[in-house]
Amino acid sequence: MNGLLGPILVIVWKDILLELRSRDLVVSILVFGLLVVVVFNFALNNAPGRAAELAPGILWVAFAFSAVLAMNRAFVREQEQGGLEGLLISPVSRDAIFLGKVLTSLIFMLLIEAALLPVYAVMLDFSALSLTLVLTIFLGTLGFAVVGTLFSAMAVQTRSREIMLPVLFFPVVLPIIIAAVEASTRAVGGETFVGLGRWLPLIGIFDALFLVICPWIFAFVVEE
Amino acid sequence: MSTRSVEAIEARSLEKSFGEWPVLWDLDLSVPWGQTLVLFGANGAGKTTLLRILATHVRADQGSVAVAGYNLRSRPEEVRRRIGVVGHRSLLYEDMTCRENLVYYSRLFGLKNHNSRVDEVLEKVRLGDRADHRVRTLSNGMQKRAAIARAILHQPDVLLLDEPEAGLDCDSVSILGTLLAEWTESGRSVVMTTHDLDLGLSWGHRAGVLRGGKLNFPGDAGELGSVVNANIRQAVADALGAGQ
């Protein structure tokens, strides 16, 4: 299969098949996401009416930590079973490997977020039926997936990979988290695309930037 | 076979160090088409490192390597298309079946009609009846055979085998020996490492001993025969003695 798309889809097919077999990633992150909202719901019990105001922040705290959990697994299975080595000795470009892993992580995270969002909306009392909110979540998650995949590939080669990933990940995605929280606050408040001002384009610019830089760095990271 | 370069593998002045520790030093290597080169050497002599360099998995510090006529640095993807690798790990996903793993690799290698090819290689390594079993349920020997099936799936020009006989029972070793004989008879080449002197000498057309970062061909690098074999045995014994 030639080109970039074919190998990307093969890698995604394989990762989905493995996840369907093990179900360890999606289930554990779903449970984590639900626990976060339950904890925050109890914590905010004394501040009725403020839940909706704080909802975007809570939402992105949960999504960001869920992303770290998902990313921790992205290359661990490859490393443990030699799959990465198998990919590296196949005639597939490093870009295809990277983008395949990004797409897999993006699909998993979006599925988890799609399951969590209605629960968050009910418990924190905000409307999830907002196209701008959905777009914000998509762009923010894309940024998480791109940056997280790169740092997951780096962290998996270290002994303290579970600690290393968040240490590397959060400082770099901070602009995305800030912009996503701001955009989500406005989206939850009923603003349209125009009302989101600079925040949504800012996430888009960061995504585009990371999509150019990260595959390039990935090629060096996986080179032994 | 896809190419007709002069040699299947041509390496010149290869050097590789890990930190301050030189593993390969000014190493020259050539493997003609249709031959099996067997590499002997003590633990840590650099056999696996050499294979990993040839497999494009580790970058050499110095020197040039061409596999099937393609330079490793400038055309790594062309090289990868033409090599099959069996290492210490099977490179198979344990939660996927043998067939799913091989279909996955077939797609990565862009094989057409991969289903029939997958069946063919599974039969070749006598895993046809285990095709739909998950890899984690197979014994180590069976996993090794599945790894061999993976390596020959895309009919590579050059097979790189790192101690392929390790973990295999007598029947499996015999299957592998037959497969390698067919491989070289069809004009393809094999580079393998082993600690089993008798096996290596019986499978190989040429044998080299890695020692001090260099590859020596006892007996003037000629075809294996009783005199050369005796020289190799002595050289391997010396190398092992030096390695201890």
Short mmCIF file of C-alpha atoms in Angstrom, two decimals:
data_model
loop_
_atom_site.label_atom_id
_atom_site.label_comp_id
_atom_site.label_asym_id
_atom_site.label_seq_id
_atom_site.Cartn_x
_atom_site.Cartn_y
_atom_site.Cartn_z
CA MET A 1 0.00 0.00 0.00
CA ASN A 2 1.61 3.21 -1.15
CA GLY A 3 1.43 6.70 0.18
CA LEU A 4 0.72 7.99 3.61
CA LEU A 5 -2.96 7.17 4.09
CA GLY A 6 -2.73 3.39 3.61
CA PRO A 7 -0.20 2.69 6.41
CA ILE A 8 -1.97 5.19 8.67
CA LEU A 9 -5.24 3.28 8.32
CA VAL A 10 -3.47 -0.06 8.85
CA ILE A 11 -1.97 1.20 12.11
CA VAL A 12 -5.34 2.57 13.25
CA TRP A 13 -7.06 -0.75 12.37
CA LYS A 14 -4.48 -2.66 14.40
CA ASP A 15 -4.75 -0.35 17.43
CA ILE A 16 -8.55 -0.48 17.42
CA LEU A 17 -8.47 -4.27 17.13
CA LEU A 18 -6.06 -4.51 20.08
CA GLU A 19 -8.19 -2.14 22.16
CA LEU A 20 -11.34 -4.12 21.37
CA ARG A 21 -9.52 -7.22 22.61
CA SER A 22 -8.14 -5.73 25.82
CA ARG A 23 -10.57 -2.84 26.54
CA ASP A 24 -8.13 -1.59 29.16
CA LEU A 25 -7.62 1.93 27.80
CA VAL A 26 -11.15 3.16 27.11
CA VAL A 27 -12.69 1.60 30.20
CA SER A 28 -10.07 2.92 32.63
CA ILE A 29 -10.22 6.44 31.21
CA LEU A 30 -14.01 6.46 31.24
CA VAL A 31 -13.99 5.46 34.90
CA PHE A 32 -11.40 8.16 35.63
CA GLY A 33 -13.47 10.79 33.81
CA LEU A 34 -16.61 9.84 35.71
CA LEU A 35 -14.75 9.95 39.03
CA VAL A 36 -13.48 13.44 38.28
CA VAL A 37 -16.96 14.83 37.66
CA VAL A 38 -18.37 13.10 40.74
CA VAL A 39 -15.60 14.53 42.93
CA PHE A 40 -16.05 18.03 41.52
CA ASN A 41 -19.81 17.77 41.86
CA PHE A 42 -19.48 17.07 45.58
CA ALA A 43 -16.80 19.74 45.97
CA LEU A 44 -19.03 22.36 44.35
CA ASN A 45 -22.12 21.44 46.32
CA ASN A 46 -21.61 24.46 48.52
CA ALA A 47 -21.53 26.80 45.57
CA PRO A 48 -24.81 26.35 43.73
CA GLY A 49 -24.99 28.27 40.49
CA ARG A 50 -21.23 28.35 40.11
CA ALA A 51 -20.99 24.86 38.63
CA ALA A 52 -21.83 26.03 35.12
CA GLU A 53 -19.31 28.84 35.47
CA LEU A 54 -16.60 26.40 36.50
CA ALA A 55 -17.70 23.63 34.13
CA PRO A 56 -15.30 24.46 31.26
CA GLY A 57 -12.33 24.37 33.62
CA ILE A 58 -13.46 21.07 35.14
CA LEU A 59 -14.11 19.68 31.68
CA TRP A 60 -10.62 20.44 30.45
CA VAL A 61 -8.94 19.25 33.64
CA ALA A 62 -10.67 15.91 33.09
CA PHE A 63 -9.88 15.85 29.35
CA ALA A 64 -6.24 16.82 29.85
CA PHE A 65 -5.61 14.16 32.49
CA SER A 66 -7.54 11.60 30.46
CA ALA A 67 -5.29 12.47 27.54
CA VAL A 68 -2.21 11.77 29.65
CA LEU A 69 -3.65 8.40 30.65
CA ALA A 70 -4.42 7.56 27.02
CA MET A 71 -1.03 8.74 25.83
CA ASN A 72 0.77 6.72 28.47
CA ARG A 73 -0.63 3.63 26.75
CA ALA A 74 -0.03 4.77 23.18
CA PHE A 75 3.49 3.40 22.91
CA VAL A 76 3.70 1.15 25.97
CA ARG A 77 2.03 -1.75 24.18
CA GLU A 78 4.24 -1.16 21.14
CA GLN A 79 7.33 -1.15 23.32
CA GLU A 80 6.35 -4.18 25.39
CA GLN A 81 5.48 -6.40 22.42
CA GLY A 82 8.08 -5.12 19.97
CA GLY A 83 5.43 -3.60 17.72
CA LEU A 84 7.31 -0.34 17.35
CA GLU A 85 10.39 -2.21 16.19
CA GLY A 86 8.19 -4.08 13.72
CA LEU A 87 6.87 -0.79 12.41
CA LEU A 88 10.35 0.69 12.19
CA ILE A 89 11.69 -2.17 10.04
CA SER A 90 8.72 -2.02 7.69
CA PRO A 91 8.80 0.25 4.64
CA VAL A 92 6.50 2.79 6.22
CA SER A 93 7.55 6.40 6.65
CA ARG A 94 8.01 7.71 10.17
CA ASP A 95 5.38 10.33 9.37
CA ALA A 96 2.83 7.59 8.67
CA ILE A 97 3.67 5.84 11.94
CA PHE A 98 3.33 9.08 13.87
CA LEU A 99 0.10 10.15 12.19
CA GLY A 100 -1.35 6.65 12.60
CA LYS A 101 -0.74 6.79 16.34
CA VAL A 102 -2.13 10.35 16.48
CA LEU A 103 -5.29 9.31 14.66
CA THR A 104 -5.78 6.30 16.95
CA SER A 105 -5.36 8.43 20.07
CA LEU A 106 -7.67 11.09 18.65
CA ILE A 107 -10.39 8.51 17.93
CA PHE A 108 -10.13 6.97 21.41
CA MET A 109 -10.13 10.33 23.17
CA LEU A 110 -13.03 11.70 21.14
CA LEU A 111 -15.06 8.56 21.89
CA ILE A 112 -14.36 8.93 25.61
CA GLU A 113 -15.17 12.64 25.52
CA ALA A 114 -18.40 11.96 23.62
CA ALA A 115 -19.41 9.58 26.39
CA LEU A 116 -18.36 11.94 29.19
CA LEU A 117 -19.70 15.22 27.82
CA PRO A 118 -23.42 14.48 28.41
CA VAL A 119 -22.66 13.28 31.94
CA TYR A 120 -20.68 16.46 32.65
CA ALA A 121 -23.44 18.59 31.13
CA VAL A 122 -26.06 17.03 33.40
CA MET A 123 -24.00 17.06 36.58
CA LEU A 124 -22.51 20.54 36.09
CA ASP A 125 -25.67 21.98 34.60
CA PHE A 126 -24.60 23.36 31.23
CA SER A 127 -25.73 22.76 27.67
CA ALA A 128 -23.55 20.42 25.66
CA LEU A 129 -25.63 21.06 22.53
CA SER A 130 -23.27 23.64 21.14
CA LEU A 131 -21.45 23.32 17.83
CA THR A 132 -18.79 25.74 19.00
CA LEU A 133 -18.18 23.65 22.12
CA VAL A 134 -17.90 20.50 20.02
CA LEU A 135 -15.46 22.22 17.65
CA THR A 136 -13.41 23.49 20.59
CA ILE A 137 -13.25 20.00 22.07
CA PHE A 138 -12.22 18.53 18.71
CA LEU A 139 -9.43 21.06 18.14
CA GLY A 140 -8.20 20.84 21.72
CA THR A 141 -8.16 17.06 21.62
CA LEU A 142 -6.33 17.08 18.30
CA GLY A 143 -3.60 19.21 19.91
CA PHE A 144 -3.42 16.82 22.87
CA ALA A 145 -3.15 13.84 20.53
CA VAL A 146 -0.36 15.34 18.42
CA VAL A 147 1.78 16.57 21.31
CA GLY A 148 0.96 13.57 23.50
CA THR A 149 1.95 11.06 20.81
CA LEU A 150 5.35 12.67 20.41
CA PHE A 151 6.05 12.82 24.13
CA SER A 152 4.68 9.33 24.64
CA ALA A 153 7.25 8.06 22.13
CA MET A 154 9.94 9.91 24.09
CA ALA A 155 8.72 8.92 27.54
CA VAL A 156 8.36 5.22 26.72
CA GLN A 157 12.12 5.02 26.27
CA THR A 158 12.75 6.27 29.79
CA ARG A 159 12.52 4.28 33.01
CA SER A 160 10.06 6.67 34.69
CA ARG A 161 7.74 7.02 31.73
CA GLU A 162 4.53 7.53 33.75
CA ILE A 163 6.08 10.58 35.43
CA MET A 164 7.99 11.79 32.42
CA LEU A 165 4.98 12.12 30.12
CA PRO A 166 2.96 14.66 32.14
CA VAL A 167 6.14 16.60 32.94
CA LEU A 168 6.83 16.96 29.22
CA PHE A 169 3.23 17.18 28.06
CA PHE A 170 1.54 19.82 30.21
CA PRO A 171 3.96 22.74 29.71
CA VAL A 172 3.73 22.35 25.94
CA VAL A 173 -0.06 21.98 25.74
CA LEU A 174 -0.69 24.76 28.24
CA PRO A 175 -1.53 27.30 25.51
CA ILE A 176 -4.06 24.83 24.09
CA ILE A 177 -5.62 24.21 27.51
CA ILE A 178 -5.90 27.95 28.25
CA ALA A 179 -7.40 28.69 24.83
CA ALA A 180 -9.74 25.70 25.10
CA VAL A 181 -11.01 26.74 28.54
CA GLU A 182 -11.60 30.30 27.33
CA ALA A 183 -13.34 29.14 24.16
CA SER A 184 -15.43 26.60 26.08
CA THR A 185 -16.49 29.23 28.62
CA ARG A 186 -17.79 31.39 25.81
CA ALA A 187 -19.36 28.43 24.00
CA VAL A 188 -21.17 27.31 27.17
CA GLY A 189 -22.30 30.93 27.59
CA GLY A 190 -24.01 30.72 24.22
CA GLU A 191 -21.48 32.59 22.07
CA THR A 192 -21.24 31.81 18.34
CA PHE A 193 -18.05 31.30 16.30
CA VAL A 194 -17.66 35.07 15.98
CA GLY A 195 -18.02 35.49 19.71
CA LEU A 196 -15.18 33.09 20.41
CA GLY A 197 -12.80 35.77 19.20
CA ARG A 198 -9.19 34.74 19.07
CA TRP A 199 -9.39 31.59 21.18
CA LEU A 200 -10.60 29.06 18.61
CA PRO A 201 -8.18 30.26 15.89
CA LEU A 202 -5.42 30.15 18.50
CA ILE A 203 -6.05 26.44 19.14
CA GLY A 204 -6.14 25.87 15.38
CA ILE A 205 -2.80 27.62 14.92
CA PHE A 206 -1.19 25.60 17.70
CA ASP A 207 -2.58 22.39 16.20
CA ALA A 208 -1.21 23.28 12.77
CA LEU A 209 2.16 24.19 14.25
CA PHE A 210 2.40 20.94 16.22
CA LEU A 211 1.26 18.92 13.20
CA VAL A 212 4.26 20.26 11.27
CA ILE A 213 6.89 20.09 14.01
CA CYS A 214 5.99 16.90 15.89
CA PRO A 215 6.25 14.36 13.01
CA TRP A 216 9.64 15.81 12.15
CA ILE A 217 10.89 15.43 15.74
CA PHE A 218 9.31 11.96 15.99
CA ALA A 219 11.62 10.66 13.25
CA PHE A 220 14.62 11.55 15.42
CA VAL A 221 13.02 10.25 18.61
CA VAL A 222 12.49 6.72 17.28
CA GLU A 223 15.90 6.55 15.64
CA GLU A 224 18.14 4.46 17.88
CA MET B 1 14.01 -10.78 -6.68
CA SER B 2 13.83 -7.06 -7.13
CA THR B 3 17.42 -6.06 -7.75
CA ARG B 4 20.63 -7.38 -9.21
CA SER B 5 23.33 -5.46 -7.45
CA VAL B 6 26.78 -7.01 -7.40
CA GLU B 7 26.45 -8.13 -3.79
CA ALA B 8 23.42 -8.68 -1.59
CA ILE B 9 25.15 -6.76 1.20
CA GLU B 10 28.16 -4.52 0.94
CA ALA B 11 29.48 -2.77 4.04
CA ARG B 12 32.62 -0.68 4.16
CA SER B 13 34.53 0.73 7.14
CA LEU B 14 31.58 0.29 9.47
CA GLU B 15 31.99 1.74 12.94
CA LYS B 16 29.61 1.80 15.88
CA SER B 17 30.18 2.73 19.49
CA PHE B 18 27.88 2.86 22.48
CA GLY B 19 29.23 5.76 24.49
CA GLU B 20 32.94 5.24 24.85
CA TRP B 21 32.65 1.56 24.06
CA PRO B 22 33.47 0.66 20.43
CA VAL B 23 31.43 -2.33 19.26
CA LEU B 24 32.24 -2.41 15.56
CA TRP B 25 35.48 -1.00 14.27
CA ASP B 26 36.43 -0.50 10.60
CA LEU B 27 34.36 -3.52 9.66
CA ASP B 28 34.08 -4.63 6.05
CA LEU B 29 31.49 -7.14 4.94
CA SER B 30 30.19 -8.46 1.69
CA VAL B 31 27.55 -11.11 1.18
CA PRO B 32 27.09 -12.50 -2.34
CA TRP B 33 23.68 -13.39 -3.69
CA GLY B 34 22.53 -16.92 -3.00
CA GLN B 35 24.70 -17.40 0.08
CA THR B 36 24.24 -17.70 3.81
CA LEU B 37 26.77 -15.89 5.95
CA VAL B 38 26.95 -17.17 9.50
CA LEU B 39 28.35 -14.87 12.17
CA PHE B 40 29.93 -16.28 15.29
CA GLY B 41 31.29 -14.42 18.26
CA ALA B 42 31.24 -14.11 22.02
CA ASN B 43 28.43 -12.32 23.83
CA GLY B 44 28.84 -8.59 23.28
CA ALA B 45 31.02 -9.06 20.22
CA GLY B 46 28.59 -6.97 18.16
CA LYS B 47 26.68 -9.61 16.20
CA THR B 48 23.26 -8.24 17.10
CA THR B 49 24.42 -4.67 16.63
CA LEU B 50 25.67 -5.52 13.14
CA LEU B 51 22.33 -7.13 12.26
CA ARG B 52 20.42 -4.16 13.68
CA ILE B 53 22.50 -1.80 11.55
CA LEU B 54 21.77 -3.90 8.46
CA ALA B 55 18.08 -3.87 9.45
CA THR B 56 18.17 -0.03 9.50
CA HIS B 57 17.22 -0.10 13.16
CA VAL B 58 20.49 1.27 14.47
CA ARG B 59 22.50 3.95 12.71
CA ALA B 60 26.22 3.30 12.22
CA ASP B 61 28.56 6.05 13.35
CA GLN B 62 30.78 5.71 10.31
CA GLY B 63 30.97 3.75 7.09
CA SER B 64 28.61 2.87 4.31
CA VAL B 65 26.24 -0.04 3.85
CA ALA B 66 24.27 -1.09 0.80
CA VAL B 67 21.64 -3.82 0.91
CA ALA B 68 20.40 -5.15 -2.43
CA GLY B 69 22.13 -2.17 -3.99
CA TYR B 70 20.34 0.43 -1.88
CA ASN B 71 22.29 2.67 0.44
CA LEU B 72 21.12 2.37 4.01
CA ARG B 73 21.33 6.07 4.77
CA SER B 74 19.82 7.52 1.61
CA ARG B 75 17.23 4.81 0.78
CA PRO B 76 16.26 3.18 4.09
CA GLU B 77 12.67 2.46 3.03
CA GLU B 78 13.86 0.62 -0.09
CA VAL B 79 16.19 -1.42 2.11
CA ARG B 80 13.38 -2.24 4.56
CA ARG B 81 11.24 -3.47 1.69
CA ARG B 82 14.00 -5.95 0.79
CA ILE B 83 14.92 -7.37 4.16
CA GLY B 84 13.22 -9.78 6.53
CA VAL B 85 14.28 -9.71 10.15
CA VAL B 86 14.02 -12.28 12.93
CA GLY B 87 15.42 -11.06 16.22
CA HIS B 88 15.13 -12.05 19.84
CA ARG B 89 11.55 -10.75 19.96
CA SER B 90 8.81 -11.97 17.65
CA LEU B 91 7.55 -8.43 16.87
CA LEU B 92 4.04 -9.86 16.94
CA TYR B 93 1.12 -8.57 18.97
CA GLU B 94 0.15 -11.10 21.60
CA ASP B 95 -3.55 -10.21 21.57
CA MET B 96 -3.83 -10.72 17.83
CA THR B 97 -3.91 -14.09 16.09
CA CYS B 98 -1.07 -15.29 13.89
CA ARG B 99 -3.17 -14.57 10.82
CA GLU B 100 -4.12 -11.06 11.99
CA ASN B 101 -0.48 -10.25 12.72
CA LEU B 102 0.61 -11.44 9.30
CA VAL B 103 -2.24 -9.61 7.55
CA TYR B 104 -1.18 -6.48 9.42
CA TYR B 105 2.43 -6.82 8.23
CA SER B 106 1.26 -7.71 4.70
CA ARG B 107 -0.64 -4.45 4.56
CA LEU B 108 2.32 -2.48 5.90
CA PHE B 109 4.44 -4.03 3.16
CA GLY B 110 1.74 -3.33 0.60
CA LEU B 111 1.33 -6.96 -0.49
CA LYS B 112 -1.40 -7.79 -2.97
CA ASN B 113 -3.40 -11.01 -2.48
CA HIS B 114 -2.08 -11.14 1.04
CA ASN B 115 -4.57 -13.73 2.28
CA SER B 116 -3.15 -16.50 0.12
CA ARG B 117 0.40 -15.44 0.95
CA VAL B 118 -0.37 -15.48 4.67
CA ASP B 119 -1.77 -19.02 4.40
CA GLU B 120 1.26 -20.07 2.38
CA VAL B 121 3.86 -18.85 4.89
CA LEU B 122 1.91 -20.22 7.85
CA GLU B 123 1.92 -23.62 6.17
CA LYS B 124 5.63 -23.24 5.46
CA VAL B 125 6.40 -22.88 9.17
CA ARG B 126 3.75 -25.49 10.02
CA LEU B 127 1.46 -23.15 11.86
CA GLY B 128 -1.51 -23.56 9.53
CA ASP B 129 -3.59 -25.19 12.23
CA ARG B 130 -2.73 -22.39 14.68
CA ALA B 131 -3.42 -19.54 12.27
CA ASP B 132 -6.40 -18.27 14.23
CA HIS B 133 -4.89 -18.71 17.67
CA ARG B 134 -3.78 -15.64 19.56
CA VAL B 135 -0.01 -15.31 19.70
CA ARG B 136 -0.02 -15.24 23.51
CA THR B 137 -1.43 -18.79 23.53
CA LEU B 138 1.47 -20.17 21.47
CA SER B 139 4.65 -21.65 22.91
CA ASN B 140 7.93 -19.76 22.53
CA GLY B 141 8.99 -22.05 19.72
CA MET B 142 5.73 -21.49 17.86
CA GLN B 143 6.06 -17.74 18.36
CA LYS B 144 9.51 -17.95 16.85
CA ARG B 145 8.11 -19.83 13.86
CA ALA B 146 5.42 -17.18 13.51
CA ALA B 147 8.18 -14.56 13.58
CA ILE B 148 9.95 -16.43 10.78
CA ALA B 149 6.68 -16.44 8.82
CA ARG B 150 6.48 -12.68 9.35
CA ALA B 151 10.03 -12.22 8.12
CA ILE B 152 9.57 -14.18 4.87
CA LEU B 153 6.06 -12.86 4.21
CA HIS B 154 7.09 -10.22 1.67
CA GLN B 155 9.71 -12.47 0.06
CA PRO B 156 12.64 -10.26 0.96
CA ASP B 157 15.95 -10.45 -0.90
CA VAL B 158 17.93 -10.70 2.33
CA LEU B 159 17.04 -12.45 5.58
CA LEU B 160 18.67 -11.20 8.76
CA LEU B 161 18.37 -13.78 11.52
CA ASP B 162 19.62 -13.30 15.05
CA GLU B 163 20.02 -16.73 16.66
CA PRO B 164 17.00 -18.08 14.78
CA GLU B 165 17.37 -21.57 16.21
CA ALA B 166 17.05 -20.36 19.83
CA GLY B 167 13.95 -21.82 21.45
CA LEU B 168 13.15 -24.11 18.54
CA ASP B 169 12.73 -27.87 18.89
CA CYS B 170 14.46 -30.31 16.53
CA ASP B 171 11.59 -30.41 14.04
CA SER B 172 11.38 -26.63 13.92
CA VAL B 173 15.14 -26.33 13.43
CA SER B 174 14.83 -28.78 10.56
CA ILE B 175 11.98 -26.73 9.02
CA LEU B 176 14.09 -23.60 9.32
CA GLY B 177 17.12 -25.32 7.77
CA THR B 178 15.04 -26.44 4.78
CA LEU B 179 13.55 -22.98 4.42
CA LEU B 180 16.98 -21.32 4.44
CA ALA B 181 18.31 -23.82 1.88
CA GLU B 182 15.37 -23.02 -0.42
CA TRP B 183 15.95 -19.35 0.20
CA THR B 184 19.54 -19.33 -0.97
CA GLU B 185 18.85 -21.75 -3.83
CA SER B 186 16.43 -19.19 -5.20
CA GLY B 187 19.27 -16.67 -5.28
CA ARG B 188 18.44 -14.80 -2.11
CA SER B 189 20.84 -14.25 0.75
CA VAL B 190 20.88 -14.80 4.48
CA VAL B 191 22.95 -13.34 7.29
CA MET B 192 22.52 -15.12 10.58
CA THR B 193 24.15 -15.25 13.97
CA THR B 194 24.32 -18.31 16.13
CA HIS B 195 26.18 -19.81 19.06
CA ASP B 196 25.62 -23.30 17.68
CA LEU B 197 28.83 -24.04 15.78
CA ASP B 198 27.67 -27.28 14.15
CA LEU B 199 24.38 -25.80 13.03
CA GLY B 200 26.03 -22.64 11.73
CA LEU B 201 28.67 -24.54 9.81
CA SER B 202 26.09 -26.86 8.28
CA TRP B 203 23.72 -24.06 7.21
CA GLY B 204 26.26 -21.45 6.14
CA HIS B 205 28.11 -21.03 2.86
CA ARG B 206 30.55 -18.73 4.60
CA ALA B 207 31.30 -18.07 8.23
CA GLY B 208 32.80 -15.07 9.97
CA VAL B 209 33.93 -14.51 13.52
CA LEU B 210 33.36 -11.14 15.16
CA ARG B 211 36.13 -10.20 17.52
CA GLY B 212 37.47 -6.83 18.63
CA GLY B 213 34.89 -5.06 16.50
CA LYS B 214 36.13 -6.66 13.30
CA LEU B 215 34.85 -9.51 11.22
CA ASN B 216 37.40 -12.19 10.48
CA PHE B 217 36.95 -14.92 7.92
CA PRO B 218 39.15 -17.79 9.04
CA GLY B 219 40.36 -19.98 6.21
CA ASP B 220 40.68 -17.12 3.75
CA ALA B 221 36.94 -16.52 3.63
CA GLY B 222 36.48 -19.44 1.32
CA GLU B 223 33.55 -21.82 1.05
CA LEU B 224 33.09 -23.93 4.13
CA GLY B 225 34.89 -27.22 4.14
CA SER B 226 36.59 -29.44 6.66
CA VAL B 227 39.82 -27.41 6.83
CA VAL B 228 38.01 -24.09 6.96
CA ASN B 229 35.58 -25.47 9.53
CA ALA B 230 38.48 -26.47 11.76
CA ASN B 231 39.92 -22.98 11.43
CA ILE B 232 36.57 -21.46 12.33
CA ARG B 233 36.16 -23.70 15.33
CA GLN B 234 39.58 -22.58 16.53
CA ALA B 235 38.77 -18.90 15.83
CA VAL B 236 35.43 -19.14 17.66
CA ALA B 237 37.12 -20.86 20.59
CA ASP B 238 39.71 -18.06 20.67
CA ALA B 239 36.99 -15.39 20.43
CA LEU B 240 34.99 -16.97 23.22
CA GLY B 241 38.14 -17.24 25.32
CA ALA B 242 38.88 -13.55 24.72
CA GLY B 243 35.28 -12.62 25.48
CA GLN B 244 35.37 -14.17 28.94
#
